[in-house]
PDB file of C-alpha atoms in Angstrom:
ATOM      1  CA  MET C  22       0.160   2.457  -0.187  1.00  0.00           C
ATOM      2  CA  LYS C  23      -1.679   0.579  -2.878  1.00  0.00           C
ATOM      3  CA  ILE C  24      -2.492  -2.308   0.107  1.00  0.00           C
ATOM      4  CA  PHE C  25      -5.378  -0.278   1.174  1.00  0.00           C
ATOM      5  CA  ASN C  26      -7.062  -0.401  -2.430  1.00  0.00           C
ATOM      6  CA  LEU C  27      -6.475  -4.285  -2.437  1.00  0.00           C
ATOM      7  CA  LEU C  28      -9.889  -5.346  -2.968  1.00  0.00           C
ATOM      8  CA  LEU C  29     -11.135  -3.250  -5.643  1.00  0.00           C
ATOM      9  CA  SER C  30     -11.397  -6.391  -7.994  1.00  0.00           C
ATOM     10  CA  VAL C  31     -14.255  -7.633  -5.936  1.00  0.00           C
ATOM     11  CA  PHE C  32     -16.007  -4.439  -6.335  1.00  0.00           C
ATOM     12  CA  LEU C  33     -15.538  -4.448  -9.985  1.00  0.00           C
ATOM     13  CA  PHE C  34     -17.037  -7.463  -9.987  1.00  0.00           C
ATOM     14  CA  SER C  35     -19.793  -6.184  -8.449  1.00  0.00           C
ATOM     15  CA  ALA C  36     -20.186  -3.560 -11.236  1.00  0.00           C
ATOM     16  CA  LEU C  37     -19.962  -6.325 -14.111  1.00  0.00           C
ATOM     17  CA  THR C  38     -23.171  -7.857 -12.643  1.00  0.00           C
ATOM     18  CA  ALA C  39     -25.124  -5.087 -13.298  1.00  0.00           C
ATOM     19  CA  GLY C  40     -24.727  -5.222 -16.792  1.00  0.00           C
ATOM     20  CA  PRO C  41     -22.291  -4.644 -19.553  1.00  0.00           C
ATOM     21  CA  CYS C  42     -23.413  -0.843 -20.186  1.00  0.00           C
ATOM     22  CA  LEU C  43     -22.878   0.245 -17.118  1.00  0.00           C
ATOM     23  CA  ALA C  44     -19.534  -1.279 -16.475  1.00  0.00           C
ATOM     24  CA  LEU C  45     -17.966   0.079 -19.568  1.00  0.00           C
ATOM     25  CA  ASP C  46     -19.562   3.405 -18.646  1.00  0.00           C
ATOM     26  CA  LEU C  47     -18.142   3.038 -14.822  1.00  0.00           C
ATOM     27  CA  HIS C  48     -14.406   1.898 -16.528  1.00  0.00           C
ATOM     28  CA  THR C  49     -14.400   4.721 -19.079  1.00  0.00           C
ATOM     29  CA  LYS C  50     -15.067   7.558 -16.250  1.00  0.00           C
ATOM     30  CA  PHE C  51     -12.666   6.326 -14.233  1.00  0.00           C
ATOM     31  CA  ARG C  52      -9.752   5.989 -16.401  1.00  0.00           C
ATOM     32  CA  LYS C  53     -10.399  10.171 -18.126  1.00  0.00           C
ATOM     33  CA  GLN C  54     -10.660  10.554 -14.121  1.00  0.00           C
ATOM     34  CA  ARG C  55      -7.304   8.989 -13.607  1.00  0.00           C
ATOM     35  CA  GLU C  56      -5.575  10.107 -16.700  1.00  0.00           C
ATOM     36  CA  LYS C  57      -6.337  14.048 -15.638  1.00  0.00           C
ATOM     37  CA  GLN C  58      -4.839  13.266 -12.278  1.00  0.00           C
ATOM     38  CA  ARG C  59      -2.044  11.713 -13.709  1.00  0.00           C
ATOM     39  CA  GLU C  60      -1.436  14.473 -15.816  1.00  0.00           C
ATOM     40  CA  THR C  61      -2.188  17.324 -13.047  1.00  0.00           C
ATOM     41  CA  TYR C  62       0.393  15.352 -10.706  1.00  0.00           C
ATOM     42  CA  THR C  63       3.253  14.434 -13.004  1.00  0.00           C
ATOM     43  CA  LYS C  64       3.873  17.641 -14.763  1.00  0.00           C
ATOM     44  CA  ASP C  65       6.731  18.993 -11.997  1.00  0.00           C
ATOM     45  CA  THR C  66       8.262  17.153  -8.875  1.00  0.00           C
ATOM     46  CA  GLY C  67      11.398  18.865  -9.671  1.00  0.00           C
ATOM     47  CA  ASN C  68      11.104  21.163  -6.480  1.00  0.00           C
ATOM     48  CA  ILE C  69       9.466  18.546  -4.167  1.00  0.00           C
ATOM     49  CA  PRO C  70      12.746  17.066  -2.452  1.00  0.00           C
ATOM     50  CA  ASP C  71      12.707  13.029  -2.014  1.00  0.00           C
ATOM     51  CA  GLY C  72      11.754  12.027   1.490  1.00  0.00           C
ATOM     52  CA  VAL C  73      14.210  10.432   4.006  1.00  0.00           C
ATOM     53  CA  MET C  74      13.619   8.190   6.711  1.00  0.00           C
ATOM     54  CA  ILE C  75      14.115   9.965  10.464  1.00  0.00           C
ATOM     55  CA  PRO C  76      16.835   7.257  11.791  1.00  0.00           C
ATOM     56  CA  GLU C  77      15.123   7.596  15.477  1.00  0.00           C
ATOM     57  CA  LEU C  78      11.809   5.908  13.927  1.00  0.00           C
ATOM     58  CA  ILE C  79      13.925   2.999  12.598  1.00  0.00           C
ATOM     59  CA  PRO C  80      14.243   1.089  15.608  1.00  0.00           C
ATOM     60  CA  LEU C  81      10.680   1.819  16.259  1.00  0.00           C
ATOM     61  CA  LEU C  82       8.623   0.827  12.886  1.00  0.00           C
ATOM     62  CA  TYR C  83      10.958  -0.778  10.897  1.00  0.00           C
ATOM     63  CA  GLN C  84      12.815  -3.535  13.267  1.00  0.00           C
ATOM     64  CA  GLY C  85      10.597  -6.447  12.492  1.00  0.00           C
ATOM     65  CA  GLY C  86       7.947  -7.574  14.775  1.00  0.00           C
ATOM     66  CA  GLU C  87       4.836  -5.813  13.819  1.00  0.00           C
ATOM     67  CA  LYS C  88       1.806  -6.997  12.517  1.00  0.00           C
ATOM     68  CA  LEU C  89      -1.276  -4.948  11.220  1.00  0.00           C
ATOM     69  CA  LYS C  90      -4.786  -6.380  10.341  1.00  0.00           C
ATOM     70  CA  TYR C  91      -7.440  -4.660   8.515  1.00  0.00           C
ATOM     71  CA  ASP C  92     -10.889  -4.881   7.767  1.00  0.00           C
ATOM     72  CA  ILE C  93     -11.579  -3.752   4.567  1.00  0.00           C
ATOM     73  CA  SER C  94     -15.169  -2.179   3.578  1.00  0.00           C
ATOM     74  CA  TRP C  95     -16.940  -0.584   0.925  1.00  0.00           C
ATOM     75  CA  THR C  96     -19.057   2.706   1.370  1.00  0.00           C
ATOM     76  CA  GLY C  97     -21.728   1.904   3.936  1.00  0.00           C
ATOM     77  CA  GLY C  98     -19.856  -0.266   5.788  1.00  0.00           C
ATOM     78  CA  VAL C  99     -20.449  -3.554   3.622  1.00  0.00           C
ATOM     79  CA  LYS C 100     -17.251  -5.752   4.533  1.00  0.00           C
ATOM     80  CA  ILE C 101     -15.353  -7.096   1.678  1.00  0.00           C
ATOM     81  CA  GLY C 102     -11.911  -8.255   2.962  1.00  0.00           C
ATOM     82  CA  GLU C 103      -8.923  -8.523   5.176  1.00  0.00           C
ATOM     83  CA  ALA C 104      -5.406  -7.214   4.558  1.00  0.00           C
ATOM     84  CA  LEU C 105      -3.049  -8.492   7.060  1.00  0.00           C
ATOM     85  CA  ILE C 106       0.503  -6.777   7.264  1.00  0.00           C
ATOM     86  CA  GLU C 107       3.692  -8.151   9.143  1.00  0.00           C
ATOM     87  CA  ILE C 108       7.340  -7.227   9.128  1.00  0.00           C
ATOM     88  CA  LYS C 109      10.114 -10.005   9.827  1.00  0.00           C
ATOM     89  CA  LYS C 110      13.487  -9.831   9.949  1.00  0.00           C
ATOM     90  CA  ILE C 111      15.453 -12.465   8.451  1.00  0.00           C
ATOM     91  CA  ALA C 112      17.793 -14.246  11.029  1.00  0.00           C
ATOM     92  CA  GLY C 113      21.422 -14.147   9.858  1.00  0.00           C
ATOM     93  CA  LYS C 114      20.919 -11.274   7.443  1.00  0.00           C
ATOM     94  CA  GLU C 115      22.049  -8.037   8.338  1.00  0.00           C
ATOM     95  CA  ASP C 116      19.335  -4.967   8.451  1.00  0.00           C
ATOM     96  CA  THR C 117      17.106  -7.366   5.895  1.00  0.00           C
ATOM     97  CA  TYR C 118      13.346  -7.664   6.330  1.00  0.00           C
ATOM     98  CA  ASN C 119      10.697  -9.384   4.757  1.00  0.00           C
ATOM     99  CA  LEU C 120       7.650  -7.145   4.508  1.00  0.00           C
ATOM    100  CA  LYS C 121       4.356  -9.563   4.256  1.00  0.00           C
ATOM    101  CA  VAL C 122       0.986  -9.048   2.717  1.00  0.00           C
ATOM    102  CA  ARG C 123      -1.988 -10.999   2.672  1.00  0.00           C
ATOM    103  CA  ILE C 124      -5.227  -9.788   1.171  1.00  0.00           C
ATOM    104  CA  THR C 125      -8.410 -12.128   1.043  1.00  0.00           C
ATOM    105  CA  SER C 126     -12.070 -11.742   0.496  1.00  0.00           C
ATOM    106  CA  LYS C 127     -12.441 -14.005   4.166  1.00  0.00           C
ATOM    107  CA  ASN C 128     -15.865 -12.808   5.784  1.00  0.00           C
ATOM    108  CA  GLY C 129     -16.346 -10.255   2.929  1.00  0.00           C
ATOM    109  CA  ALA C 130     -19.841  -9.913   1.204  1.00  0.00           C
ATOM    110  CA  PHE C 131     -18.019 -11.413  -2.423  1.00  0.00           C
ATOM    111  CA  SER C 132     -16.288 -14.256  -0.985  1.00  0.00           C
ATOM    112  CA  LEU C 133     -18.239 -16.923  -2.008  1.00  0.00           C
ATOM    113  CA  VAL C 134     -19.102 -15.596  -5.547  1.00  0.00           C
ATOM    114  CA  TYR C 135     -15.534 -13.802  -6.077  1.00  0.00           C
ATOM    115  CA  PRO C 136     -12.882 -15.189  -3.577  1.00  0.00           C
ATOM    116  CA  VAL C 137      -9.595 -13.344  -3.370  1.00  0.00           C
ATOM    117  CA  ASP C 138      -6.215 -14.824  -1.767  1.00  0.00           C
ATOM    118  CA  ASP C 139      -3.284 -13.019  -2.611  1.00  0.00           C
ATOM    119  CA  ARG C 140      -0.094 -13.092  -1.107  1.00  0.00           C
ATOM    120  CA  HIS C 141       2.661 -10.621  -1.332  1.00  0.00           C
ATOM    121  CA  ILE C 142       6.506 -10.521   0.085  1.00  0.00           C
ATOM    122  CA  THR C 143       8.991  -7.944  -0.339  1.00  0.00           C
ATOM    123  CA  THR C 144      12.151  -8.309   0.839  1.00  0.00           C
ATOM    124  CA  VAL C 145      13.779  -4.974   1.429  1.00  0.00           C
ATOM    125  CA  GLN C 146      17.743  -4.469   2.662  1.00  0.00           C
ATOM    126  CA  GLY C 147      20.043  -1.676   4.402  1.00  0.00           C
ATOM    127  CA  PRO C 148      19.890   1.333   6.285  1.00  0.00           C
ATOM    128  CA  GLU C 149      17.025   3.052   3.652  1.00  0.00           C
ATOM    129  CA  ARG C 150      15.491  -0.659   3.680  1.00  0.00           C
ATOM    130  CA  LEU C 151      15.390  -0.602  -0.286  1.00  0.00           C
ATOM    131  CA  PRO C 152      13.556  -3.256  -1.767  1.00  0.00           C
ATOM    132  CA  ILE C 153      16.060  -6.289  -3.339  1.00  0.00           C
ATOM    133  CA  ARG C 154      13.218  -8.865  -4.044  1.00  0.00           C
ATOM    134  CA  HIS C 155       9.387  -9.152  -4.518  1.00  0.00           C
ATOM    135  CA  GLU C 156       7.099 -12.367  -5.265  1.00  0.00           C
ATOM    136  CA  SER C 157       3.558 -12.281  -5.001  1.00  0.00           C
ATOM    137  CA  TRP C 158       0.993 -15.110  -5.398  1.00  0.00           C
ATOM    138  CA  GLN C 159      -2.546 -14.190  -6.627  1.00  0.00           C
ATOM    139  CA  LYS C 160      -5.724 -16.093  -6.774  1.00  0.00           C
ATOM    140  CA  GLU C 161      -9.031 -13.884  -7.820  1.00  0.00           C
ATOM    141  CA  GLY C 162     -11.724 -15.295  -8.573  1.00  0.00           C
ATOM    142  CA  PHE C 163     -12.150 -19.048  -9.831  1.00  0.00           C
ATOM    143  CA  GLY C 164      -9.575 -18.279 -12.972  1.00  0.00           C
ATOM    144  CA  TYR C 165      -7.251 -15.877 -12.652  1.00  0.00           C
ATOM    145  CA  ARG C 166      -3.870 -17.202 -10.870  1.00  0.00           C
ATOM    146  CA  SER C 167      -0.439 -15.858 -11.262  1.00  0.00           C
ATOM    147  CA  HIS C 168       3.000 -16.123  -9.665  1.00  0.00           C
ATOM    148  CA  LYS C 169       5.463 -12.938 -10.483  1.00  0.00           C
ATOM    149  CA  ILE C 170       8.937 -12.293  -9.084  1.00  0.00           C
ATOM    150  CA  THR C 171      10.726  -8.860  -9.367  1.00  0.00           C
ATOM    151  CA  GLU C 172      14.490  -8.580  -8.194  1.00  0.00           C
ATOM    152  CA  TYR C 173      16.158  -5.359  -7.857  1.00  0.00           C
ATOM    153  CA  ASN C 174      19.588  -4.073  -8.092  1.00  0.00           C
ATOM    154  CA  GLN C 175      19.591  -0.984  -6.431  1.00  0.00           C
ATOM    155  CA  LYS C 176      23.132  -0.573  -7.146  1.00  0.00           C
ATOM    156  CA  THR C 177      23.529  -1.125 -10.769  1.00  0.00           C
ATOM    157  CA  GLY C 178      19.392  -0.306 -11.501  1.00  0.00           C
ATOM    158  CA  LYS C 179      19.010  -3.366 -13.290  1.00  0.00           C
ATOM    159  CA  TYR C 180      15.800  -5.104 -12.557  1.00  0.00           C
ATOM    160  CA  THR C 181      14.379  -8.540 -13.373  1.00  0.00           C
ATOM    161  CA  TYR C 182      10.744  -9.267 -13.715  1.00  0.00           C
ATOM    162  CA  TRP C 183       9.285 -12.525 -14.137  1.00  0.00           C
ATOM    163  CA  SER C 184       5.602 -13.315 -14.740  1.00  0.00           C
ATOM    164  CA  ASN C 185       4.110 -16.862 -14.357  1.00  0.00           C
ATOM    165  CA  ASP C 186       6.096 -19.020 -17.068  1.00  0.00           C
ATOM    166  CA  LYS C 187       6.883 -16.219 -19.441  1.00  0.00           C
ATOM    167  CA  PRO C 188      10.692 -15.239 -20.334  1.00  0.00           C
ATOM    168  CA  PRO C 189      12.156 -13.060 -17.899  1.00  0.00           C
ATOM    169  CA  ARG C 190      11.811  -9.034 -18.559  1.00  0.00           C
ATOM    170  CA  TYR C 191      14.682  -6.666 -18.048  1.00  0.00           C
ATOM    171  CA  PHE C 192      15.066  -2.896 -17.092  1.00  0.00           C
ATOM    172  CA  THR C 193      17.312  -0.539 -16.528  1.00  0.00           C
ATOM    173  CA  VAL C 194      16.287   1.935 -13.875  1.00  0.00           C
ATOM    174  CA  SER C 195      18.210   5.376 -13.000  1.00  0.00           C
ATOM    175  CA  GLY C 196      18.105   5.749  -9.302  1.00  0.00           C
ATOM    176  CA  LYS C 197      17.287   4.118  -6.229  1.00  0.00           C
ATOM    177  CA  THR C 198      13.507   3.054  -5.566  1.00  0.00           C
ATOM    178  CA  GLN C 199      10.682   1.331  -3.490  1.00  0.00           C
ATOM    179  CA  ASN C 200       8.237  -0.752  -4.888  1.00  0.00           C
ATOM    180  CA  GLU C 201       4.447  -0.274  -4.139  1.00  0.00           C
ATOM    181  CA  PHE C 202       4.511  -1.931  -0.935  1.00  0.00           C
ATOM    182  CA  SER C 203       8.367  -0.836   0.786  1.00  0.00           C
ATOM    183  CA  GLY C 204       6.842   2.923  -0.355  1.00  0.00           C
ATOM    184  CA  PHE C 205       4.375   2.593   2.354  1.00  0.00           C
ATOM    185  CA  MET C 206       6.479   1.505   4.855  1.00  0.00           C
ATOM    186  CA  ALA C 207       9.450   4.173   3.982  1.00  0.00           C
ATOM    187  CA  SER C 208       7.206   7.075   3.909  1.00  0.00           C
ATOM    188  CA  ARG C 209       5.636   6.037   6.828  1.00  0.00           C
ATOM    189  CA  LEU C 210       8.969   6.699   8.756  1.00  0.00           C
ATOM    190  CA  MET C 211       9.351  10.405   6.615  1.00  0.00           C
ATOM    191  CA  PRO C 212       8.848  13.771   7.928  1.00  0.00           C
ATOM    192  CA  PHE C 213       5.301  14.501   8.312  1.00  0.00           C
ATOM    193  CA  GLN C 214       4.941  18.807   7.776  1.00  0.00           C
ATOM    194  CA  PRO C 215       1.940  20.442   6.254  1.00  0.00           C
ATOM    195  CA  GLY C 216       2.751  22.400   3.306  1.00  0.00           C
ATOM    196  CA  LYS C 217       6.110  20.253   3.017  1.00  0.00           C
ATOM    197  CA  PRO C 218       5.310  17.506   1.015  1.00  0.00           C
ATOM    198  CA  PHE C 219       7.898  14.838  -0.350  1.00  0.00           C
ATOM    199  CA  VAL C 220       8.478  12.531  -2.941  1.00  0.00           C
ATOM    200  CA  VAL C 221       9.281   8.472  -2.507  1.00  0.00           C
ATOM    201  CA  PRO C 222      10.384   7.356  -5.905  1.00  0.00           C
ATOM    202  CA  THR C 223       8.499   3.992  -6.612  1.00  0.00           C
ATOM    203  CA  TRP C 224       8.994   1.151  -8.928  1.00  0.00           C
ATOM    204  CA  ALA C 225       5.461   0.529 -10.103  1.00  0.00           C
ATOM    205  CA  ASP C 226       3.720  -0.369 -13.832  1.00  0.00           C
ATOM    206  CA  LYS C 227       7.060  -1.107 -14.817  1.00  0.00           C
ATOM    207  CA  MET C 228       8.891   2.300 -14.613  1.00  0.00           C
ATOM    208  CA  ARG C 229      10.062   4.648 -11.887  1.00  0.00           C
ATOM    209  CA  VAL C 230       7.475   7.227 -10.543  1.00  0.00           C
ATOM    210  CA  LYS C 231       8.025   9.891  -8.203  1.00  0.00           C
ATOM    211  CA  VAL C 232       4.964   9.674  -5.674  1.00  0.00           C
ATOM    212  CA  VAL C 233       3.916  12.446  -3.887  1.00  0.00           C
ATOM    213  CA  VAL C 234       3.142  12.712  -0.141  1.00  0.00           C
ATOM    214  CA  GLU C 235       1.478  15.303   1.284  1.00  0.00           C
ATOM    215  CA  THR C 236       0.883  16.067   4.766  1.00  0.00           C
ATOM    216  CA  GLY C 237      -2.750  17.222   5.946  1.00  0.00           C
ATOM    217  CA  GLN C 238      -4.045  18.295   9.746  1.00  0.00           C
ATOM    218  CA  THR C 239      -4.236  16.652  12.322  1.00  0.00           C
ATOM    219  CA  GLU C 240      -7.300  15.111  13.595  1.00  0.00           C
ATOM    220  CA  ARG C 241      -8.413  13.299  16.923  1.00  0.00           C
ATOM    221  CA  LEU C 242     -10.298  10.214  16.372  1.00  0.00           C
ATOM    222  CA  LYS C 243     -12.353   8.875  18.872  1.00  0.00           C
ATOM    223  CA  LYS C 244     -13.328   5.188  17.976  1.00  0.00           C
ATOM    224  CA  THR C 245      -9.902   3.456  17.196  1.00  0.00           C
ATOM    225  CA  ILE C 246      -8.959  -0.233  18.381  1.00  0.00           C
ATOM    226  CA  LEU C 247      -6.137   1.783  20.337  1.00  0.00           C
ATOM    227  CA  GLY C 248      -9.220   4.118  21.465  1.00  0.00           C
ATOM    228  CA  GLU C 249      -8.963   7.728  21.077  1.00  0.00           C
ATOM    229  CA  VAL C 250      -6.346   8.880  19.385  1.00  0.00           C
ATOM    230  CA  ASP C 251      -4.765  12.073  17.977  1.00  0.00           C
ATOM    231  CA  THR C 252      -3.970  11.319  14.061  1.00  0.00           C
ATOM    232  CA  ILE C 253      -2.169  12.898  11.549  1.00  0.00           C
ATOM    233  CA  LYS C 254      -3.758  12.856   7.934  1.00  0.00           C
ATOM    234  CA  ILE C 255      -0.990  11.892   5.082  1.00  0.00           C
ATOM    235  CA  MET C 256      -1.884  11.965   1.210  1.00  0.00           C
ATOM    236  CA  PRO C 257       0.069   9.925  -1.232  1.00  0.00           C
ATOM    237  CA  ILE C 258      -0.835  11.068  -4.872  1.00  0.00           C
ATOM    238  CA  LEU C 259      -1.324   7.631  -6.064  1.00  0.00           C
ATOM    239  CA  THR C 260      -0.842   8.270 -10.414  1.00  0.00           C
ATOM    240  CA  PHE C 261       0.199   4.657 -11.180  1.00  0.00           C
ATOM    241  CA  SER C 262      -2.101   1.521 -11.466  1.00  0.00           C
ATOM    242  CA  GLY C 263      -0.062  -0.915  -9.833  1.00  0.00           C
ATOM    243  CA  THR C 264      -0.569  -4.569  -8.833  1.00  0.00           C
ATOM    244  CA  TYR C 265      -4.252  -3.565  -7.806  1.00  0.00           C
ATOM    245  CA  ASP C 266      -5.422  -0.783  -9.965  1.00  0.00           C
ATOM    246  CA  GLN C 267      -5.568   2.299  -7.074  1.00  0.00           C
ATOM    247  CA  ARG C 268      -5.339   5.700  -8.918  1.00  0.00           C
ATOM    248  CA  GLY C 269      -7.019   8.153  -7.119  1.00  0.00           C
ATOM    249  CA  ASP C 270      -7.652  10.113  -3.889  1.00  0.00           C
ATOM    250  CA  THR C 271      -6.216   8.120  -0.764  1.00  0.00           C
ATOM    251  CA  THR C 272      -5.906   9.503   2.765  1.00  0.00           C
ATOM    252  CA  ILE C 273      -3.975   7.407   5.796  1.00  0.00           C
ATOM    253  CA  TRP C 274      -4.621   8.413   9.370  1.00  0.00           C
ATOM    254  CA  TYR C 275      -1.739   7.796  11.898  1.00  0.00           C
ATOM    255  CA  THR C 276      -1.205   8.088  15.265  1.00  0.00           C
ATOM    256  CA  ASN C 277       0.159  11.273  15.696  1.00  0.00           C
ATOM    257  CA  ASP C 278       3.212   9.984  17.734  1.00  0.00           C
ATOM    258  CA  LYS C 279       6.335   8.233  17.648  1.00  0.00           C
ATOM    259  CA  CYS C 280       4.751   5.022  16.646  1.00  0.00           C
ATOM    260  CA  ARG C 281       2.671   5.971  13.733  1.00  0.00           C
ATOM    261  CA  VAL C 282       0.298   3.517  14.087  1.00  0.00           C
ATOM    262  CA  PRO C 283      -1.791   3.509  10.419  1.00  0.00           C
ATOM    263  CA  VAL C 284      -5.235   3.001  12.495  1.00  0.00           C
ATOM    264  CA  GLN C 285      -7.564   4.303   9.347  1.00  0.00           C
ATOM    265  CA  VAL C 286      -7.406   4.384   5.585  1.00  0.00           C
ATOM    266  CA  ASN C 287      -9.901   5.871   2.769  1.00  0.00           C
ATOM    267  CA  SER C 288      -9.571   5.323  -1.139  1.00  0.00           C
ATOM    268  CA  LYS C 289     -11.978   6.704  -3.116  1.00  0.00           C
ATOM    269  CA  ILE C 290     -13.196   4.882  -6.460  1.00  0.00           C
ATOM    270  CA  VAL C 291     -15.749   5.317  -9.105  1.00  0.00           C
ATOM    271  CA  ILE C 292     -18.476   5.126  -6.962  1.00  0.00           C
ATOM    272  CA  GLY C 293     -18.430   5.639  -3.128  1.00  0.00           C
ATOM    273  CA  SER C 294     -14.942   4.556  -1.203  1.00  0.00           C
ATOM    274  CA  LEU C 295     -12.630   1.843   0.207  1.00  0.00           C
ATOM    275  CA  ASN C 296     -12.037   1.977   3.738  1.00  0.00           C
ATOM    276  CA  ALA C 297      -9.573   0.359   5.637  1.00  0.00           C
ATOM    277  CA  THR C 298     -10.154   0.029   9.578  1.00  0.00           C
ATOM    278  CA  LEU C 299      -7.257  -1.414  12.006  1.00  0.00           C
ATOM    279  CA  VAL C 300      -8.674  -4.388  13.493  1.00  0.00           C
ATOM    280  CA  GLY C 301      -5.335  -5.676  15.135  1.00  0.00           C
ATOM    281  CA  TRP C 302      -2.220  -4.545  16.013  1.00  0.00           C
ATOM    282  CA  GLU C 303       1.160  -5.275  17.736  1.00  0.00           C
ATOM    283  CA  ASN C 304       4.723  -3.940  18.110  1.00  0.00           C
ATOM    284  CA  PRO C 305       6.625  -4.872  20.823  1.00  0.00           C
ATOM    285  CA  ALA C 306       9.022  -1.563  20.525  1.00  0.00           C
ATOM    286  CA  CYS C 307       6.313   0.985  20.337  1.00  0.00           C
ATOM    287  CA  GLY C 308       5.496   0.632  24.197  1.00  0.00           C
ATOM    288  CA  ILE C 309       2.465   3.158  23.931  1.00  0.00           C
ATOM    289  CA  TYR C 310      -0.506   1.080  23.024  1.00  0.00           C
ATOM    290  CA  PRO C 311      -1.147  -2.285  24.589  1.00  0.00           C
ATOM    291  CA  PRO C 312      -1.217  -5.090  21.427  1.00  0.00           C
ATOM    292  CA  VAL C 313      -4.653  -6.177  20.192  1.00  0.00           C
ATOM    293  CA  LYS C 314      -4.302  -9.507  18.951  1.00  0.00           C
ATOM    294  CA  ARG C 315      -7.011 -10.406  16.489  1.00  0.00           C
ATOM    295  CA  TYR C 316      -5.678 -12.233  13.603  1.00  0.00           C
TER     296      TYR C 316
END
């Protein structure tokens, strides 16, 4: 889910250029707002069931071969970057897939002064498509570089985390979990019923977080790369920070059909919002919409 708050770092850079006092004020307001939201949404999720993927949707949406490309813009339509998501089946391994995400400031307004090129690969396995490994390479600005690996043993609950050249860290987790990337894909296959939220247990901020996902109303969008489509609005309540600080209000518009194409995403931030608009897509298993190959 966080993949649509991808380039918040670019926005924060622009805030910093406005002056230290303004940047500090924005950070303080942002922190207080998110702490209040975290308190609200973590009080009690005990009565909300864990989401379960609909078996009939797995061959359509999680068998490999799907690509999604997004233009990411700030309020007013200022493009700040692009995101490419791809699901690939790993040859020779049963029910094992790579979820690849690449986030760049390519063709964005700040690409020359704050270049971003982040790559993430989450390997998922089994009928529940649970993560067994995540590896990331991040290049942000002219100085920040990182290489991180997390290995998830879903049977024992033992997780191992490496960051750059530091010694590994070990964690024990109770219960199965998605990660920030696989959680987005898994929730896409779960039942969307207004008034019936579900939980996606997610490993983020080095802890197991219960992400509540709410279903909104249907809405017809006239201008998408797929044409005029009926959509359903989904709101994951992101109370964690994660790789990209993404706590806040996020809405995803999925096509209201078996393909559940995420055609648009909006995430509110301190000033304005970030928007991700689908500009390229293909999924041979869908059968409803023709591919739009703009990669």
